[in-house]
Coordinates of C-alpha atoms and ligand atoms in Angstrom, one line a residue:
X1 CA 18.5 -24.6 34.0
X2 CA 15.0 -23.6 32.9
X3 CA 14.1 -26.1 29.9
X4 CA 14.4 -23.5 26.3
X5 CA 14.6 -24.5 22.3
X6 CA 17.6 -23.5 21.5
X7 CA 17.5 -22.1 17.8
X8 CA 19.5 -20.6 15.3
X9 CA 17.1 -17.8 14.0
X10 CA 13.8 -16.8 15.8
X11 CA 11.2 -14.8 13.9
X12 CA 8.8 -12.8 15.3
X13 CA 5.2 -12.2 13.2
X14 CA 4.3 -13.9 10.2
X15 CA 3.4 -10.6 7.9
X16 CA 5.0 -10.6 4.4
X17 CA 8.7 -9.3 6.1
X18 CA 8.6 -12.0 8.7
X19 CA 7.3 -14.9 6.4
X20 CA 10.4 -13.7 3.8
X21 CA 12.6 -13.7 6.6
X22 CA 12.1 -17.1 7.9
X23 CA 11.6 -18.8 4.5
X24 CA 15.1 -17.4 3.3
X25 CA 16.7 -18.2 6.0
X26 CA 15.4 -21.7 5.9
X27 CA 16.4 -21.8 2.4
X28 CA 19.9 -21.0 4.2
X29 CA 20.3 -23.8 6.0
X30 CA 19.3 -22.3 9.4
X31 CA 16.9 -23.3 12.2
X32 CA 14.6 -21.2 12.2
X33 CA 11.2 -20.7 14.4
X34 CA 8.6 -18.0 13.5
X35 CA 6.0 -16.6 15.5
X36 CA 2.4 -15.4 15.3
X37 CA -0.1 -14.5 17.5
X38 CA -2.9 -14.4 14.6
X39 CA -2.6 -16.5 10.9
X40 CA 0.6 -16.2 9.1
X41 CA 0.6 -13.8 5.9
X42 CA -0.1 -11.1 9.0
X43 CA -2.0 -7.6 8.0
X44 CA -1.0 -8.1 4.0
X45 CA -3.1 -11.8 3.3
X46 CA -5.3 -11.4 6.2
X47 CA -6.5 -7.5 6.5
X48 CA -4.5 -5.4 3.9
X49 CA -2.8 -6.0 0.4
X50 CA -4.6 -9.3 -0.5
X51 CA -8.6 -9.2 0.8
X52 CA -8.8 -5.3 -0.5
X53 CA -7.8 -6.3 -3.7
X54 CA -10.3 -8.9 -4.2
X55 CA -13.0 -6.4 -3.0
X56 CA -11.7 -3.8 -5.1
X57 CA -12.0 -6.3 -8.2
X58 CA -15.5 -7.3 -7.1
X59 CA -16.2 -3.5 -7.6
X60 CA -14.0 -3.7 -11.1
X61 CA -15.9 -6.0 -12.3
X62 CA -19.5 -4.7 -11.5
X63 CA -18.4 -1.0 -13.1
X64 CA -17.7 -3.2 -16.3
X65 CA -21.0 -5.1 -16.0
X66 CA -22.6 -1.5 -15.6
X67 CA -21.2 0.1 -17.9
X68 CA -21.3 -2.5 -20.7
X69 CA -24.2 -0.5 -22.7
X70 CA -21.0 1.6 -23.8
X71 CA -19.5 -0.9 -25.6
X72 CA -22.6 -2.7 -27.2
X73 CA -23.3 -5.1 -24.4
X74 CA -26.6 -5.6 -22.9
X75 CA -26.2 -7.2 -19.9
X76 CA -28.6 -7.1 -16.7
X77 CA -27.6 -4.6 -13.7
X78 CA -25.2 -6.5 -11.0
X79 CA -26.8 -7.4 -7.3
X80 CA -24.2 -7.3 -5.1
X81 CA -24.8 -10.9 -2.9
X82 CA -22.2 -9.4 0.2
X83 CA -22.4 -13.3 1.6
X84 CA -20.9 -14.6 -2.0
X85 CA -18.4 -11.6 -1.6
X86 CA -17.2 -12.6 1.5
X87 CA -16.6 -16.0 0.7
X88 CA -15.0 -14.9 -3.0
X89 CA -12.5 -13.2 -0.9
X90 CA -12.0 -15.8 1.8
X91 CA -11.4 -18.0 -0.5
X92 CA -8.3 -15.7 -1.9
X93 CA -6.8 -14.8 1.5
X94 CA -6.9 -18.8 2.7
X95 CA -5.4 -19.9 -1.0
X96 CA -2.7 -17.2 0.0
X97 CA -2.4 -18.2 3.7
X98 CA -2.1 -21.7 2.6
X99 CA 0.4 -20.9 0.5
X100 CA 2.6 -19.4 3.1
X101 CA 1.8 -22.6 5.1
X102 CA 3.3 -24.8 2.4
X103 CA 6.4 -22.6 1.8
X104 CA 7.4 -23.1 5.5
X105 CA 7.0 -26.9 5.4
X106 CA 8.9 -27.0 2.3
X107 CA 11.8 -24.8 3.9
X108 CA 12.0 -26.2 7.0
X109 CA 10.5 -23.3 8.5
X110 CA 8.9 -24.3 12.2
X111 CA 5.8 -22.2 13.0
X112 CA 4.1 -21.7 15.8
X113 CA 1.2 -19.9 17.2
X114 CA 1.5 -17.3 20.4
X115 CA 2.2 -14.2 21.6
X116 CA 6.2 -13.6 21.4
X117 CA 8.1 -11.4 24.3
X118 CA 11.4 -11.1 24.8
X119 CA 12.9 -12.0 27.6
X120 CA 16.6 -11.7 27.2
X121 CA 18.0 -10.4 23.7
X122 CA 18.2 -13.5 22.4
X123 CA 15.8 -15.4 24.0
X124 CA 12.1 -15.0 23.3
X125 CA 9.1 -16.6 25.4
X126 CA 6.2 -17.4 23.3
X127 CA 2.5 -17.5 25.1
X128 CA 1.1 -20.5 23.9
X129 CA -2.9 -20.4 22.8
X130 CA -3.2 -23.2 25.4
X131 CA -1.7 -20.7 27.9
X132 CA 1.6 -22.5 28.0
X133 CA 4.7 -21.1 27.7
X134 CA 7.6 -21.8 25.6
X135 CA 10.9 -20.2 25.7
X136 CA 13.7 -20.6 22.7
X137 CA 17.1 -19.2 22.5
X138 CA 18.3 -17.9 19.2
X139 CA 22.1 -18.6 18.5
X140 CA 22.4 -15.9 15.8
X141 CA 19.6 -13.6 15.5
X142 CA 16.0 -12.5 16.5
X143 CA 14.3 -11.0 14.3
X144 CA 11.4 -8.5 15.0
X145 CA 8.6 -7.9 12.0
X146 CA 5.5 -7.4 13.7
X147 CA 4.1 -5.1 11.7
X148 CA 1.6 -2.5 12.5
X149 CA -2.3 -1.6 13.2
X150 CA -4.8 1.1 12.6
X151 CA -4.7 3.7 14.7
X152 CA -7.7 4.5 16.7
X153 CA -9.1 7.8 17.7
X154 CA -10.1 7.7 21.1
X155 CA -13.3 11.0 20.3
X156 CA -14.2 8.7 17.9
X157 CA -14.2 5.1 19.3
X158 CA -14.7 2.2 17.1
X159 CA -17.3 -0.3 17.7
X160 CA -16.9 -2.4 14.4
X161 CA -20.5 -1.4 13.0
X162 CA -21.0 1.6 12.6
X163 CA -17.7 2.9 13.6
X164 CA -15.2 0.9 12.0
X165 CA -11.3 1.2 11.1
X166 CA -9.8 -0.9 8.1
X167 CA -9.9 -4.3 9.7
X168 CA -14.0 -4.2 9.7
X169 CA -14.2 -2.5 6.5
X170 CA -12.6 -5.8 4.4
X171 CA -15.1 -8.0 6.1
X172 CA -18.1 -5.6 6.8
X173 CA -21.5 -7.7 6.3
X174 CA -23.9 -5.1 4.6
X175 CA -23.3 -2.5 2.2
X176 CA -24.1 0.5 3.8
X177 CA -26.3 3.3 1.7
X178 CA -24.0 6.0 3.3
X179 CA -20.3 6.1 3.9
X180 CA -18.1 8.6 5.8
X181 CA -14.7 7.8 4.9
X182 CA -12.0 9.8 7.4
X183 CA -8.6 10.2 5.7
X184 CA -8.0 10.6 2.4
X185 CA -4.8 8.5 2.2
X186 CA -4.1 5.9 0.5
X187 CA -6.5 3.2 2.8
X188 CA -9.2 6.0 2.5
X189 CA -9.8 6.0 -1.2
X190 CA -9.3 2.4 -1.6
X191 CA -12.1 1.5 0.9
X192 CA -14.2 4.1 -1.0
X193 CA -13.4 3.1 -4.3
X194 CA -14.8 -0.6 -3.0
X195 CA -17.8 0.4 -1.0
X196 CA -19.1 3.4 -4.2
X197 CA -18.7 0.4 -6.6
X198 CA -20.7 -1.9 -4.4
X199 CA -23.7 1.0 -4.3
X200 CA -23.1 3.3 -1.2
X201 CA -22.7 7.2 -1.2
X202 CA -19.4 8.0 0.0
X203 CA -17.9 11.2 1.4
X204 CA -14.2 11.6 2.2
X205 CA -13.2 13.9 4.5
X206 CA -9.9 15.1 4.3
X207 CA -7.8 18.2 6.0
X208 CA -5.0 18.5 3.9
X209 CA -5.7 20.0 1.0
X210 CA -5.1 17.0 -1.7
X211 CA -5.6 13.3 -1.5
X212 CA -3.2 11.0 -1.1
X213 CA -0.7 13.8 0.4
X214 CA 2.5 13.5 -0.7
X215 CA 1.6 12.0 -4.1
X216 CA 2.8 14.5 -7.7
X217 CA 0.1 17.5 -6.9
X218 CA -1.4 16.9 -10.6
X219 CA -1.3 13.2 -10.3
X220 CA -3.3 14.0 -6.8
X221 CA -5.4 16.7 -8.4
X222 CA -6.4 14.4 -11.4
X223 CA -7.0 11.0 -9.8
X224 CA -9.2 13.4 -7.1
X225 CA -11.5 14.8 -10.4
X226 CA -11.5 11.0 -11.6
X227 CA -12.9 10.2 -8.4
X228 CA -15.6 12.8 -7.8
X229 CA -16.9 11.6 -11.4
X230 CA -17.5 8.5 -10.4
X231 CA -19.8 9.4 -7.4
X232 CA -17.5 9.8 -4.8
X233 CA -17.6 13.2 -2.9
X234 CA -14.2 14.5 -1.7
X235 CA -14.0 17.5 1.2
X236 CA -10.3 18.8 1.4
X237 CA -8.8 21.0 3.3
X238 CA -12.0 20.0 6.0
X239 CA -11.6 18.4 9.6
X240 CA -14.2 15.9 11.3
X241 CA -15.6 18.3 14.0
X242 CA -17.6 16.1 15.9
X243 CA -18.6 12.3 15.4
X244 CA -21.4 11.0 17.5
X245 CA -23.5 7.5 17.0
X246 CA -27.5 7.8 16.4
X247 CA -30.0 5.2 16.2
X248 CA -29.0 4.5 12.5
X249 CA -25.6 5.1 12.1
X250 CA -23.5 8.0 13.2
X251 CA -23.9 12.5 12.9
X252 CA -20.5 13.9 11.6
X253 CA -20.1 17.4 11.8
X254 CA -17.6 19.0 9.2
X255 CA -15.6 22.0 8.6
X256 CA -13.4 23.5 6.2
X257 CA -12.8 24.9 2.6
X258 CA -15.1 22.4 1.4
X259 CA -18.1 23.9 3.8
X260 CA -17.0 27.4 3.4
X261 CA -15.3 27.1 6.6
X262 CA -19.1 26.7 8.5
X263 CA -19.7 23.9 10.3
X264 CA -22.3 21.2 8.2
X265 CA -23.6 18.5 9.9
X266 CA -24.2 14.8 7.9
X267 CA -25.9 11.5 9.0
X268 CA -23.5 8.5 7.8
X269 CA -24.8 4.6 8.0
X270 CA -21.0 4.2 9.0
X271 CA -17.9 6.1 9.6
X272 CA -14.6 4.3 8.6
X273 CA -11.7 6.1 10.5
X274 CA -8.9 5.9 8.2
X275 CA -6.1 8.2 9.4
X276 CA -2.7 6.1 9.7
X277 CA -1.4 3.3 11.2
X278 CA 1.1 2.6 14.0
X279 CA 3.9 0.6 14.4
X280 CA 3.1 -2.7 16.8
X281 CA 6.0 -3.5 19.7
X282 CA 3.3 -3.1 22.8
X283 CA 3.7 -6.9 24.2
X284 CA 6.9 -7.4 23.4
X285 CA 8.8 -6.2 26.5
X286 CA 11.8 -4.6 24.4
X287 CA 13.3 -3.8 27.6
X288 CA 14.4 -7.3 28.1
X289 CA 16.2 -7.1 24.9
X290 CA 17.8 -3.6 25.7
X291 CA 16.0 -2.2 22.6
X292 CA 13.7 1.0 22.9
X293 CA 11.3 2.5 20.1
X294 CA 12.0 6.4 18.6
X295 CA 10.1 9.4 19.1
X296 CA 7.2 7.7 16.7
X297 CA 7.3 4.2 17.9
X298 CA 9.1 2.6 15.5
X299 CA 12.8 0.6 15.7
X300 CA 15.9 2.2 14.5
X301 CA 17.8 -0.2 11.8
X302 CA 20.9 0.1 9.4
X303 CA 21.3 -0.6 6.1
X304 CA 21.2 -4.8 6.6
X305 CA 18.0 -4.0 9.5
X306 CA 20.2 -4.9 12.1
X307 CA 19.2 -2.6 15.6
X308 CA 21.4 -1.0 18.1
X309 CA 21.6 -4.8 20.1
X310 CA 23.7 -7.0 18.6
X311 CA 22.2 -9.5 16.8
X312 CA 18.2 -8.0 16.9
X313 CA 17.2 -7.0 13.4
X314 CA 13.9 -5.4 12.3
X315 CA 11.9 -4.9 9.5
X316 CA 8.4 -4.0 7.9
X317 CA 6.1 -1.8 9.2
X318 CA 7.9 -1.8 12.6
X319 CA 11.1 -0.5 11.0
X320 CA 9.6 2.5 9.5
X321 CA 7.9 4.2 6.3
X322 CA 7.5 3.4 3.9
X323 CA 4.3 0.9 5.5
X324 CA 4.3 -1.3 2.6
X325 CA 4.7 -5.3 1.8
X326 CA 7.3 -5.1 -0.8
X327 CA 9.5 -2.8 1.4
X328 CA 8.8 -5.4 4.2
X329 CA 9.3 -8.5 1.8
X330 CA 12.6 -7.1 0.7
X331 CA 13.7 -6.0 4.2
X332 CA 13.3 -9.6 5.1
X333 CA 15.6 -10.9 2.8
X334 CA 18.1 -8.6 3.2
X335 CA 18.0 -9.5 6.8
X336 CA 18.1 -13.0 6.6
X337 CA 21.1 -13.1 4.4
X338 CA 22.9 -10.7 6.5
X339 CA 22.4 -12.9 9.5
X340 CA 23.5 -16.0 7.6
X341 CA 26.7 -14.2 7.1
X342 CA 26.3 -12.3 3.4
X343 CA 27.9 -9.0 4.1
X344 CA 27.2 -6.9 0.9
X345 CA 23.7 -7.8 1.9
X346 CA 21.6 -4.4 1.8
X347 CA 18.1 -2.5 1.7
X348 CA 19.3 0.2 -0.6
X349 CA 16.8 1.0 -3.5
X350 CA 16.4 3.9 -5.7
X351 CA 12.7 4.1 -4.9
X352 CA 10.0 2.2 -3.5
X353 CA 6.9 2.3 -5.7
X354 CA 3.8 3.1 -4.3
X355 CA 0.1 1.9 -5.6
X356 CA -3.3 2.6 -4.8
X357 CA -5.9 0.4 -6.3
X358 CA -8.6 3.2 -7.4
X359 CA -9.9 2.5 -10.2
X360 CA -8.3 3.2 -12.6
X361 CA -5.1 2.7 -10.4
X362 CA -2.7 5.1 -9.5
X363 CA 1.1 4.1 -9.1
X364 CA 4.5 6.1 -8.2
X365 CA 8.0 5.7 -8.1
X366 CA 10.8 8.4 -7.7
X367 CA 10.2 11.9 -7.1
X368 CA 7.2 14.2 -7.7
X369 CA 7.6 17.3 -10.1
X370 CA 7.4 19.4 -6.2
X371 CA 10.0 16.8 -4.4
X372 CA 12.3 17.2 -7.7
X373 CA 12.1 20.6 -7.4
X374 CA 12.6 21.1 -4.0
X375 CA 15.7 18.7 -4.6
X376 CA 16.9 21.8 -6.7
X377 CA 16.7 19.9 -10.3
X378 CA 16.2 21.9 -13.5
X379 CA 13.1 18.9 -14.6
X380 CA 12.3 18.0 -17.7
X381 CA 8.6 16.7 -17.8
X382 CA 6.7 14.6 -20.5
X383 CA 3.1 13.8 -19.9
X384 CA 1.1 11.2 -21.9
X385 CA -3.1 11.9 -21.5
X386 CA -4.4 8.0 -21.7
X387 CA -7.4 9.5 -24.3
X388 CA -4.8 9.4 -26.7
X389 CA -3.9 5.8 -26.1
X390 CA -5.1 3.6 -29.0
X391 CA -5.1 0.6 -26.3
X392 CA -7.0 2.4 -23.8
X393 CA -9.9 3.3 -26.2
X394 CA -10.0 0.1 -27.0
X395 CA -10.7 -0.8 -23.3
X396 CA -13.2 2.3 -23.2
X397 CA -10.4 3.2 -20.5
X398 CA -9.7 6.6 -21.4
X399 CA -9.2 8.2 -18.0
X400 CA -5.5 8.8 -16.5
X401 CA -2.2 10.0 -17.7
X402 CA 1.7 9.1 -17.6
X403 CA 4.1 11.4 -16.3
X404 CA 7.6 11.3 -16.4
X405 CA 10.2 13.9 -14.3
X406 CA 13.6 13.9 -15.7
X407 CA 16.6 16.0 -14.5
X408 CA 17.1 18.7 -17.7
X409 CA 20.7 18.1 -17.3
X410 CA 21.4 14.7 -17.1
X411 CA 18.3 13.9 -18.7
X412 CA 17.9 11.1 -16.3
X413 CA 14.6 9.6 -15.0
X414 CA 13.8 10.4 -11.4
X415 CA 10.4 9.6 -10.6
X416 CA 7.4 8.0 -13.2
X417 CA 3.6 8.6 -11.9
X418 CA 0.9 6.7 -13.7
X419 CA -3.1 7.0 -13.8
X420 CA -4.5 3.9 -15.5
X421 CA -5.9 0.3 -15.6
X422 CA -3.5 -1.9 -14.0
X423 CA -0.7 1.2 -13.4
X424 CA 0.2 -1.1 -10.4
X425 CA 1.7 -3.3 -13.0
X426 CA 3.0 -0.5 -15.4
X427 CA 4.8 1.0 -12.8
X428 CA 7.5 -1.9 -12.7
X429 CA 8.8 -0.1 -16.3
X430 CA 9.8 2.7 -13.7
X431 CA 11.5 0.6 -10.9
X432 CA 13.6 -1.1 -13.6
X433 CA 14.3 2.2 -15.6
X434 CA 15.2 4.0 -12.1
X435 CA 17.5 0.8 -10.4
X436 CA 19.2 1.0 -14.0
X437 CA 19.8 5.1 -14.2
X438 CA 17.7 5.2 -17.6
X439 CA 17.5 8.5 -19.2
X440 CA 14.0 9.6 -20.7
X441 CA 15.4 8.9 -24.0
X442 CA 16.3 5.5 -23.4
X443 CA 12.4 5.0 -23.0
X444 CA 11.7 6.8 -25.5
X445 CA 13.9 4.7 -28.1
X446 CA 12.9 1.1 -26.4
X447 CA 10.6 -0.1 -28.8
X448 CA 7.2 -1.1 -26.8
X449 CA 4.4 -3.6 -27.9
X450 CA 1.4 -1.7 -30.0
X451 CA -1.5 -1.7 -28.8
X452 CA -0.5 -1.4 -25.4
X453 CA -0.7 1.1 -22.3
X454 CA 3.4 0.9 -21.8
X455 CA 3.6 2.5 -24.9
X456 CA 2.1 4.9 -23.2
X457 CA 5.2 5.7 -21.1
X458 CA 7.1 5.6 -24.6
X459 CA 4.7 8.2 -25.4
X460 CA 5.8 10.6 -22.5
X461 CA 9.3 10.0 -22.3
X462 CA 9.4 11.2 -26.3
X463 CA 7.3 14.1 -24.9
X464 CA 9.4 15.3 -22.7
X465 CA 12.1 16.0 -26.4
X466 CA 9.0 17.1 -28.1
X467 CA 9.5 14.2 -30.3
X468 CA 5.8 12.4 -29.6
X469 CA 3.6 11.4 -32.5
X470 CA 0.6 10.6 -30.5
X471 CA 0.2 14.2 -28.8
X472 CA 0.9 17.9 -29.6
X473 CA 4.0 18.4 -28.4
X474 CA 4.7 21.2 -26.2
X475 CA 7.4 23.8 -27.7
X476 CA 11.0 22.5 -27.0
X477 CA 12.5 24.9 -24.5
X478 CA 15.3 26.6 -26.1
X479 CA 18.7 24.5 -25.7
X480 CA 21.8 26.7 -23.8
X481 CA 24.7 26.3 -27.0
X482 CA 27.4 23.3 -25.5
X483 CA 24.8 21.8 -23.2
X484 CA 25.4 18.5 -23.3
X485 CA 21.9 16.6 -22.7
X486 CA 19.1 16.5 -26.0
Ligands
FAD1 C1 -6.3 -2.1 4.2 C2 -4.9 -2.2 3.9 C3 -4.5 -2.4 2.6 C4 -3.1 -2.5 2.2 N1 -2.8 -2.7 0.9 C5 -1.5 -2.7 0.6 C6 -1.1 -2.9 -0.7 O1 -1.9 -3.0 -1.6 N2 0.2 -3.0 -1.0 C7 1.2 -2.9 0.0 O2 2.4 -2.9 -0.3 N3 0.8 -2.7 1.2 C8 -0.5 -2.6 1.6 N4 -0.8 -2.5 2.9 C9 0.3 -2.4 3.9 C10 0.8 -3.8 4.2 O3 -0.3 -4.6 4.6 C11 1.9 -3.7 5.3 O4 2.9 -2.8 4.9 C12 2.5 -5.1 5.5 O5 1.6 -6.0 5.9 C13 3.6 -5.0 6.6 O6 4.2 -6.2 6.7 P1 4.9 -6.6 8.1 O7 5.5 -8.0 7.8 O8 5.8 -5.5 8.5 O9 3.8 -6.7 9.2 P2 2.3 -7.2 9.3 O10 1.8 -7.7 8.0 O11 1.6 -6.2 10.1 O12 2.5 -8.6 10.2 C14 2.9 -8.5 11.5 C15 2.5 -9.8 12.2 O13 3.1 -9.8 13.5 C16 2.2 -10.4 14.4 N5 2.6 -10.0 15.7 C17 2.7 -8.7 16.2 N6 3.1 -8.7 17.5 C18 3.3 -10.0 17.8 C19 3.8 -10.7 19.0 N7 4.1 -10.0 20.1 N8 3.9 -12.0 19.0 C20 3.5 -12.7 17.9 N9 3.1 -12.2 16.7 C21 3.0 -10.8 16.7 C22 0.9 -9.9 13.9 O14 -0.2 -10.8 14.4 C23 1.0 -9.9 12.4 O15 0.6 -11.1 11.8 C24 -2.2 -2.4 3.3 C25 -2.6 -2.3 4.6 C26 -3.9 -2.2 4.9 C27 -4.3 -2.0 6.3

């Protein structure tokens, strides 16, 4: 009999779904193994989530260094020193990293380092960094979360330098004067929020015809003006033609409604490609485990993220949109208690929320005015402009807006779309009003802290009954005699 560890649970990556996995199901009382070929905290602590937003509050900070002036301040311009950048945000992604590491000690969680195939459905072989290899049996359940990685254009191949994808751009060592940023999603205007803060000149080139596709139209239309104020030039509805390198950086030719369909040609210092991601199951010979990916590479999973095998579960990235590390954390829960027997465990939210770290921040949950509408709801909609926030003038903040999409009928909330400083944490008033079927005037009668921006999203939801102090209200659309909501 070849010599294997046998196991109760094996985990396969480390990202935030795998690391949530493993620590719950430690904090089940199973044995549980988790694998990673790279440091744990996978894309999220290492590449994504955590190292972005420690550049992107680098770039926070110097906007509020430049523009102290406004508010009486007279403070020297900043210097960007890239070397005490990159170590600010080391510093943040190994406190987080570390963190991880701990929680796994304390949880009984066994990690180890290597390159995980399968090579039975339960039994995993892990490539060693030594070379050695290690096979382990799992007794209940394998479970898959290895996550995902840029995707590469082959016309335009990345070198790291000059043409980089999203892993280079966290740790790029100069600030270049020039920036062509491809994709105008939600990785696009993050990375050129950071690098127009830090001093560059950045174009982003985009062929659909708003940023951040699939966000509210007027939330898309308004963060895209916020943007182009700030320095940041933004070509929709325009493809990348042609991307060459040169001696000093790369030639992009352009073409679309931003060129007047003609074809312009631009010199760039560097090019990120920022187009999408894929889901990662390449070395993981699936075969073995009688699993196979769908149309778009990803692994079909139920409601507790179990596959078609018996006893395989999956979850993050590699189970499907949307690509995000709360989706992923929660996913891993809800698998881990599922395989330690819970049978009402579930993934079944409302709504995800969604946030982009511009600045100011831009944050979603529920449905857009065009997906309620499309979903054949009569909307009620009440909007909040954040220059008539008391709390944002106070911040010299002015620039956003809340917007809230009710159904007419019911008057129920069914999606919340925010522009403003810290909407990523705003946005949570959503979540909570959506899991708990609030109605717009439920928010409007929960009495909110003054002087603060949630008040703000009192502000709207009493817009949407014409009842707002703060604003003009729009005139109330005539109410049908018998109808039942205000
Ligand atoms: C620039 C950027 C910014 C982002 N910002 C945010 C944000 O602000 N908020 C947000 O919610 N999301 C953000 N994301 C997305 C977020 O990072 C992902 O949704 C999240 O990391 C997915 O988690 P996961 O556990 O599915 O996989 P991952 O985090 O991708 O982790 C998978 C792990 O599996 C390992 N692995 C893969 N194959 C194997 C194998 N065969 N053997 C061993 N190990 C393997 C990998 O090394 C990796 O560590 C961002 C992503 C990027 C790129």
């Amino acid at each position: 009999m070849r010599n294997m560890t046998e196991v109760d649970a094996i985990v396969i990556g480390a990202g935030p779904g795998g690391y949530h996995a493993a620590i719950r199901l430690g904090q089940l009382g199973k044995k549980v193994v988790c694998f990673d070929r790279d440091e744990v905290g996978g894309v999220c602590l290492n590449w994504g989530c955590i190292p972005t937003k420690a550049l992107l509050h680098v770039g926070e900070v110097a906007r509020h260094i430049r523009e102290a002036g406004k508010i009486g301040l007279k403070v020297a311009a900043p210097e960007v020193d890239r070397e005490g950048v990159a170590k600010f945000t080391e510093s943040v992604v190994k406190a987080n990293v570390g963190g991880v590491n701990q929680l796994f000690k304390a949880n009984n969680v066994d990690f180890a380092y290597g390159e995980a195939s399968f090579t039975g459905p339960k039994e995993v072989a892990l490539k060693k960094r030594d070379g050695s290899t290690e096979t382990y049996v799992a007794k209940d359940a394998v479970v898959i979360a290895t996550g995902s990685a840029p995707v590469d254009v082959k016309a335009w191949p990345r070198d790291g330098e000059t043409i980089i994808n999203s892993d280079d751009a966290v740790q790029l060592k100069r600030i270049p004067k020039t920036m062509l940023v491809i994709g105008g999603g939600v990785i696009g205007l993050e990375f050129a929020t950071v690098y127009t803060r830090m001093g560059a000149k950045v174009l982003v080139v985009e062929m659909m015809s708003q940023v951040l596709t699939g966000t509210d139209l007027e939330i898309s239309k308004t963060m895209a003006r916020i943007l182009k104020k700030q320095g940041v030039e933004i070509a929709l509805g325009t493809k990348l033609v042609s991307l060459e390198k040169t001696a000093s950086g790369v030639k992009a030719v352009i073409n679309g409604e931003f060129t007047n369909e003609k074809d312009e040609t631009r010199e760039f210092e560097v090019a990120l490609v920022a187009v999408g991601r894929r889901p990662v199951t390449d070395n993981l010979n699936l075969a073995a485990a009688g699993l196979a990916v769908d149309e778009r590479g990803f692994l079909a999973v139920d409601a507790q993220r179990k596959t078609v095998v018996d006893g395989i579960y999956a979850i993050g990235d590699v189970a499907g949109a949307p690509l995000l590390a709360h989706k992923a954390m929660k996913e891993g829960t809800v698998a881990a208690e599922a395989i330690a027997g819970d049978a009402s465990s579930a993934y079944d939210p409302v709504a995800v929320p969604n946030c982009v770290y511009t600045d100011p921040e831009v944050a979603t949950v529920g449905l857009s005015e065009e997906e309620a509408k499309a979903a054949g709801y009569e909307l009620r909609i009440g909007k909040f402009p954040l220059l008539a926030s008391g709390r944002a003038r106070t911040m010299n903040e002015s620039d956003g807006m809340i917007k809230l999409i009710g159904d007419a009928k019911t008057d129920l909330l069914l999606g919340m779309h925010i522009i403003a400083p810290q909407a990523e944490s705003l946005i949570g008033e959503g979540v909570i009003a959506l899991e708990m079927g609030a109605t717009l005037e439920d928010i409007g009668l929960s009495i909110h802290p003054h002087p603060t921006l949630t008040e703000s999203i009192m502000d709207a939801a009493e817009a949407s009954h014409s009842k707002a102090i703060h604003v003009v209200n729009p005139k109330p659309k005539p109410v049908p005699v018998g109808a039942g909501a205000k």
